[in-house]
mmCIF file of C-alpha atoms in Angstrom:
data_model
loop_
_atom_site.group_PDB
_atom_site.id
_atom_site.type_symbol
_atom_site.label_atom_id
_atom_site.label_comp_id
_atom_site.label_asym_id
_atom_site.label_seq_id
_atom_site.Cartn_x
_atom_site.Cartn_y
_atom_site.Cartn_z
ATOM 1 C CA ASP A 1 25.040 14.014 7.672
ATOM 2 C CA GLN A 2 22.268 14.521 10.123
ATOM 3 C CA GLN A 3 19.070 15.132 8.246
ATOM 4 C CA VAL A 4 16.808 15.295 11.113
ATOM 5 C CA LYS A 5 18.061 17.306 14.152
ATOM 6 C CA GLN A 6 16.767 17.637 17.757
ATOM 7 C CA ASN A 7 18.888 20.133 19.100
ATOM 8 C CA SER A 8 17.722 20.008 22.811
ATOM 9 C CA PRO A 9 19.080 16.718 24.544
ATOM 10 C CA SER A 10 16.910 17.380 27.390
ATOM 11 C CA LEU A 11 13.828 19.303 28.764
ATOM 12 C CA SER A 12 12.419 19.668 32.121
ATOM 13 C CA VAL A 13 8.888 21.023 32.552
ATOM 14 C CA GLN A 14 6.440 21.374 35.647
ATOM 15 C CA GLU A 15 3.506 19.172 35.662
ATOM 16 C CA GLY A 16 0.517 20.953 34.162
ATOM 17 C CA ARG A 17 2.709 23.310 32.007
ATOM 18 C CA ILE A 18 3.212 23.181 28.298
ATOM 19 C CA SER A 19 6.074 21.017 26.884
ATOM 20 C CA ILE A 20 7.448 22.188 23.539
ATOM 21 C CA LEU A 21 9.924 19.814 21.691
ATOM 22 C CA ASN A 22 11.494 21.031 18.679
ATOM 23 C CA CYS A 23 12.802 19.323 15.376
ATOM 24 C CA ASP A 24 14.524 20.567 12.309
ATOM 25 C CA TYR A 25 15.196 18.902 9.194
ATOM 26 C CA THR A 26 17.393 19.507 6.049
ATOM 27 C CA ASN A 27 15.768 17.344 3.323
ATOM 28 C CA SER A 28 13.102 18.991 1.237
ATOM 29 C CA MET A 29 11.978 15.564 0.021
ATOM 30 C CA PHE A 30 10.650 14.597 3.374
ATOM 31 C CA ASP A 31 6.871 14.719 3.256
ATOM 32 C CA TYR A 32 5.614 12.776 6.158
ATOM 33 C CA PHE A 33 6.729 13.456 9.833
ATOM 34 C CA LEU A 34 6.137 11.455 13.051
ATOM 35 C CA TRP A 35 6.862 11.856 16.712
ATOM 36 C CA TYR A 36 7.630 8.836 18.858
ATOM 37 C CA LYS A 37 7.921 8.293 22.517
ATOM 38 C CA LYS A 38 10.412 5.793 23.988
ATOM 39 C CA TYR A 39 10.901 4.388 27.518
ATOM 40 C CA PRO A 40 14.065 2.562 28.336
ATOM 41 C CA ALA A 41 14.381 -1.042 26.998
ATOM 42 C CA GLU A 42 11.307 -0.604 24.841
ATOM 43 C CA GLY A 43 10.647 0.050 21.154
ATOM 44 C CA PRO A 44 9.401 3.564 20.228
ATOM 45 C CA THR A 45 5.761 4.169 20.440
ATOM 46 C CA PHE A 46 3.873 6.274 17.825
ATOM 47 C CA LEU A 47 2.426 9.314 19.064
ATOM 48 C CA ILE A 48 1.289 11.666 16.449
ATOM 49 C CA SER A 49 2.067 12.460 12.702
ATOM 50 C CA ILE A 50 1.662 15.304 10.183
ATOM 51 C CA SER A 51 1.619 15.266 6.323
ATOM 52 C CA SER A 52 3.511 18.054 4.536
ATOM 53 C CA ILE A 53 0.124 19.356 3.118
ATOM 54 C CA LYS A 54 -0.962 20.329 6.712
ATOM 55 C CA ASP A 55 0.578 22.834 9.181
ATOM 56 C CA LYS A 56 -1.038 21.418 12.309
ATOM 57 C CA ASN A 57 -2.422 18.048 13.577
ATOM 58 C CA GLU A 58 -3.945 17.580 17.075
ATOM 59 C CA ASP A 59 -4.705 14.448 19.021
ATOM 60 C CA GLY A 60 -5.873 15.014 22.604
ATOM 61 C CA ARG A 61 -2.992 16.730 24.510
ATOM 62 C CA PHE A 62 -0.581 16.394 21.622
ATOM 63 C CA THR A 63 -0.284 18.891 18.869
ATOM 64 C CA VAL A 64 2.413 18.868 16.160
ATOM 65 C CA PHE A 65 3.104 22.013 14.156
ATOM 66 C CA LEU A 66 4.989 21.820 10.793
ATOM 67 C CA ASN A 67 6.671 25.011 9.268
ATOM 68 C CA LYS A 68 7.626 23.869 5.810
ATOM 69 C CA SER A 69 9.596 26.959 4.824
ATOM 70 C CA ALA A 70 11.644 26.792 7.845
ATOM 71 C CA LYS A 71 11.834 23.084 7.763
ATOM 72 C CA HIS A 72 10.853 22.911 11.397
ATOM 73 C CA LEU A 73 8.280 20.871 13.442
ATOM 74 C CA SER A 74 7.426 20.970 17.023
ATOM 75 C CA LEU A 75 5.407 18.893 19.317
ATOM 76 C CA HIS A 76 3.326 20.615 22.116
ATOM 77 C CA ILE A 77 2.039 18.661 25.017
ATOM 78 C CA VAL A 78 -0.622 20.237 27.002
ATOM 79 C CA PRO A 79 -0.872 19.695 30.102
ATOM 80 C CA SER A 80 2.322 17.856 30.684
ATOM 81 C CA GLN A 81 1.871 14.957 32.961
ATOM 82 C CA PRO A 82 4.485 12.909 34.996
ATOM 83 C CA GLY A 83 3.829 9.848 32.738
ATOM 84 C CA ASP A 84 4.898 11.735 29.702
ATOM 85 C CA SER A 85 8.507 11.739 31.101
ATOM 86 C CA ALA A 86 10.398 9.715 28.242
ATOM 87 C CA VAL A 87 12.682 10.214 25.276
ATOM 88 C CA TYR A 88 10.687 11.823 22.325
ATOM 89 C CA PHE A 89 12.190 11.240 18.848
ATOM 90 C CA CYS A 90 11.053 13.139 15.735
ATOM 91 C CA ALA A 91 11.204 11.053 12.417
ATOM 92 C CA ALA A 92 10.689 11.861 8.717
ATOM 93 C CA SER A 93 10.072 10.025 5.657
ATOM 94 C CA GLY A 94 9.859 10.675 2.017
ATOM 95 C CA THR A 95 9.450 8.699 -1.099
ATOM 96 C CA ALA A 96 11.956 6.076 0.148
ATOM 97 C CA SER A 97 9.338 5.119 2.946
ATOM 98 C CA LYS A 98 12.415 4.485 5.559
ATOM 99 C CA LEU A 99 12.198 6.760 8.482
ATOM 100 C CA THR A 100 15.150 9.115 9.391
ATOM 101 C CA PHE A 101 15.279 9.962 13.041
ATOM 102 C CA GLY A 102 16.482 12.646 15.191
ATOM 103 C CA THR A 103 18.623 11.811 18.237
ATOM 104 C CA GLY A 104 15.871 12.378 20.700
ATOM 105 C CA THR A 105 14.860 14.891 23.507
ATOM 106 C CA ARG A 106 14.615 13.581 26.992
ATOM 107 C CA LEU A 107 11.477 15.136 28.691
ATOM 108 C CA GLN A 108 11.297 15.245 32.469
ATOM 109 C CA VAL A 109 8.025 16.352 33.893
ATOM 110 C CA THR A 110 8.350 17.345 37.458
ATOM 111 C CA LEU A 111 5.775 17.592 40.248
ATOM 112 C CA ASP B 1 -1.825 -8.535 21.804
ATOM 113 C CA THR B 2 -1.681 -7.748 18.074
ATOM 114 C CA GLY B 3 1.345 -5.523 18.044
ATOM 115 C CA VAL B 4 4.912 -6.151 16.609
ATOM 116 C CA SER B 5 6.669 -8.849 18.333
ATOM 117 C CA GLN B 6 10.403 -9.561 18.550
ATOM 118 C CA ASP B 7 12.349 -12.577 19.851
ATOM 119 C CA PRO B 8 14.589 -12.822 21.889
ATOM 120 C CA ARG B 9 14.308 -9.507 23.714
ATOM 121 C CA HIS B 10 17.804 -9.892 25.063
ATOM 122 C CA LYS B 11 20.791 -11.797 23.303
ATOM 123 C CA ILE B 12 24.331 -11.985 24.857
ATOM 124 C CA THR B 13 27.033 -13.539 22.620
ATOM 125 C CA LYS B 14 30.815 -13.788 22.346
ATOM 126 C CA ARG B 15 32.530 -12.121 19.437
ATOM 127 C CA GLY B 16 32.666 -14.183 16.481
ATOM 128 C CA GLN B 17 29.348 -15.952 16.949
ATOM 129 C CA ASN B 18 26.473 -15.759 14.657
ATOM 130 C CA VAL B 19 22.967 -14.555 15.929
ATOM 131 C CA THR B 20 19.570 -14.517 14.539
ATOM 132 C CA PHE B 21 16.676 -12.380 15.536
ATOM 133 C CA ARG B 22 12.863 -12.736 14.564
ATOM 134 C CA CYS B 23 10.181 -10.216 13.930
ATOM 135 C CA ASP B 24 6.601 -10.918 13.785
ATOM 136 C CA PRO B 25 4.701 -7.888 12.227
ATOM 137 C CA ILE B 26 1.068 -6.810 12.824
ATOM 138 C CA SER B 27 -0.800 -9.254 10.663
ATOM 139 C CA GLU B 28 -2.192 -7.089 8.083
ATOM 140 C CA HIS B 29 0.917 -5.041 7.514
ATOM 141 C CA ASN B 30 2.813 -5.925 4.347
ATOM 142 C CA ARG B 31 5.707 -3.461 4.883
ATOM 143 C CA LEU B 32 8.427 -4.553 7.263
ATOM 144 C CA TYR B 33 11.480 -2.518 8.388
ATOM 145 C CA TRP B 34 14.764 -3.261 10.577
ATOM 146 C CA TYR B 35 16.440 -0.598 12.501
ATOM 147 C CA ARG B 36 19.368 -0.467 14.848
ATOM 148 C CA GLN B 37 19.866 1.994 17.820
ATOM 149 C CA THR B 38 22.840 2.642 19.872
ATOM 150 C CA LEU B 39 23.064 4.636 22.893
ATOM 151 C CA GLY B 40 22.468 8.377 22.567
ATOM 152 C CA GLN B 41 21.251 7.969 18.842
ATOM 153 C CA GLY B 42 17.978 7.690 17.142
ATOM 154 C CA PRO B 43 17.095 4.433 15.503
ATOM 155 C CA GLU B 44 18.990 3.935 12.174
ATOM 156 C CA PHE B 45 17.432 2.317 9.098
ATOM 157 C CA LEU B 46 18.925 -1.074 8.045
ATOM 158 C CA THR B 47 16.606 -2.768 5.564
ATOM 159 C CA TYR B 48 12.958 -2.683 4.227
ATOM 160 C CA PHE B 49 10.752 -5.381 2.877
ATOM 161 C CA GLN B 50 7.381 -5.221 1.136
ATOM 162 C CA ASN B 51 5.885 -8.602 1.238
ATOM 163 C CA GLU B 52 8.666 -10.926 0.651
ATOM 164 C CA ALA B 53 10.785 -8.611 -1.581
ATOM 165 C CA GLN B 54 13.725 -6.763 0.121
ATOM 166 C CA LEU B 55 13.486 -3.319 -1.497
ATOM 167 C CA GLU B 56 16.096 -1.277 0.173
ATOM 168 C CA LYS B 57 19.328 -1.938 2.291
ATOM 169 C CA SER B 58 21.267 0.672 4.095
ATOM 170 C CA ARG B 59 25.014 0.775 3.736
ATOM 171 C CA LEU B 60 24.906 0.024 7.532
ATOM 172 C CA LEU B 61 24.055 -3.517 6.480
ATOM 173 C CA SER B 62 27.458 -5.002 5.886
ATOM 174 C CA ASP B 63 27.962 -8.270 4.154
ATOM 175 C CA ARG B 64 27.810 -9.871 7.787
ATOM 176 C CA PHE B 65 24.241 -9.000 7.950
ATOM 177 C CA SER B 66 21.415 -10.703 6.162
ATOM 178 C CA ALA B 67 17.657 -10.349 6.479
ATOM 179 C CA GLU B 68 14.917 -12.448 4.992
ATOM 180 C CA ARG B 69 11.068 -12.446 4.958
ATOM 181 C CA PRO B 70 10.544 -15.768 3.035
ATOM 182 C CA LYS B 71 6.664 -15.846 3.052
ATOM 183 C CA GLY B 72 6.041 -12.245 3.414
ATOM 184 C CA SER B 73 5.053 -12.672 7.089
ATOM 185 C CA PHE B 74 7.701 -12.833 9.700
ATOM 186 C CA SER B 75 11.266 -11.740 9.147
ATOM 187 C CA THR B 76 14.668 -12.736 10.435
ATOM 188 C CA LEU B 77 17.833 -10.765 10.698
ATOM 189 C CA GLU B 78 21.106 -12.612 11.023
ATOM 190 C CA ILE B 79 24.480 -11.354 12.056
ATOM 191 C CA GLN B 80 27.525 -13.457 11.300
ATOM 192 C CA ARG B 81 30.829 -13.305 12.870
ATOM 193 C CA THR B 82 29.594 -10.685 15.584
ATOM 194 C CA GLU B 83 31.813 -7.904 16.476
ATOM 195 C CA GLN B 84 31.597 -5.724 19.721
ATOM 196 C CA GLY B 85 30.523 -2.802 17.436
ATOM 197 C CA ASP B 86 27.420 -4.791 16.628
ATOM 198 C CA SER B 87 26.095 -4.291 20.163
ATOM 199 C CA ALA B 88 22.901 -2.374 19.921
ATOM 200 C CA MET B 89 19.160 -2.481 20.205
ATOM 201 C CA TYR B 90 17.745 -4.057 16.923
ATOM 202 C CA LEU B 91 14.113 -2.732 16.211
ATOM 203 C CA CYS B 92 11.564 -4.051 13.848
ATOM 204 C CA ALA B 93 8.833 -2.166 12.613
ATOM 205 C CA SER B 94 5.888 -2.646 10.217
ATOM 206 C CA SER B 95 3.414 -0.587 8.398
ATOM 207 C CA PRO B 96 0.104 -1.093 6.369
ATOM 208 C CA PRO B 97 0.109 -1.160 2.473
ATOM 209 C CA ARG B 98 0.972 2.072 0.828
ATOM 210 C CA GLY B 99 -0.970 5.069 1.823
ATOM 211 C CA ILE B 100 -0.398 5.127 5.412
ATOM 212 C CA ASP B 101 3.359 5.606 6.314
ATOM 213 C CA THR B 102 3.210 5.396 10.114
ATOM 214 C CA GLN B 103 5.316 2.378 11.221
ATOM 215 C CA TYR B 104 4.798 0.598 14.488
ATOM 216 C CA PHE B 105 7.686 -0.733 16.419
ATOM 217 C CA GLY B 106 8.208 -4.013 18.300
ATOM 218 C CA PRO B 107 9.946 -4.071 21.582
ATOM 219 C CA GLY B 108 13.428 -4.601 20.197
ATOM 220 C CA THR B 109 16.083 -7.140 20.707
ATOM 221 C CA ARG B 110 19.112 -5.938 22.902
ATOM 222 C CA LEU B 111 22.457 -7.480 21.610
ATOM 223 C CA THR B 112 25.498 -7.471 23.550
ATOM 224 C CA VAL B 113 28.625 -8.824 22.113
ATOM 225 C CA LEU B 114 31.308 -9.675 24.630
#
């Protein structure tokens, strides 16, 4: 039972353009959502988060949008840079505190 | 470096052997988590400590797995009688006292069971 889904395994975007990564969830008890970036052979690096009481959170080039009614969140990266090339994981937590992760989206930013 | 540290970074072992991994969380963080990640998947929750108390265990944590956090600081994860299916990246994360749910991950321990 995949409670957090990232339906796009990969995404390719040109440098300078916007990258949009999507995530859907099924568990209505989730109230905190996070995005992590992961390079090979390293642990996930925290990028940005959003509480269920908000619909948008922005940090520099990264913005996360949350649509609770659709159980959908997205990460926007503007402008995309070659160093952004990595695997991005969406994660969610509820009262249980543990994180439930999606399967990841591999982002490639091309020159 | 004041981030989460894990040791060893890599471990190769033969099937049937026991292995132990260590995690040192960020110093002021009282919550500590273990996750396992296999190829093509996101990290999967294994277990969670608040201070020295183990508050939750996943059904993924079979009886061959045991985790401890004896003094509420570092934690160890032991796998007994390793199987080839245990090959994975084992990740440790920590987070501050309740109210801030962001978890910060260590670099992971890559286990290969031959």
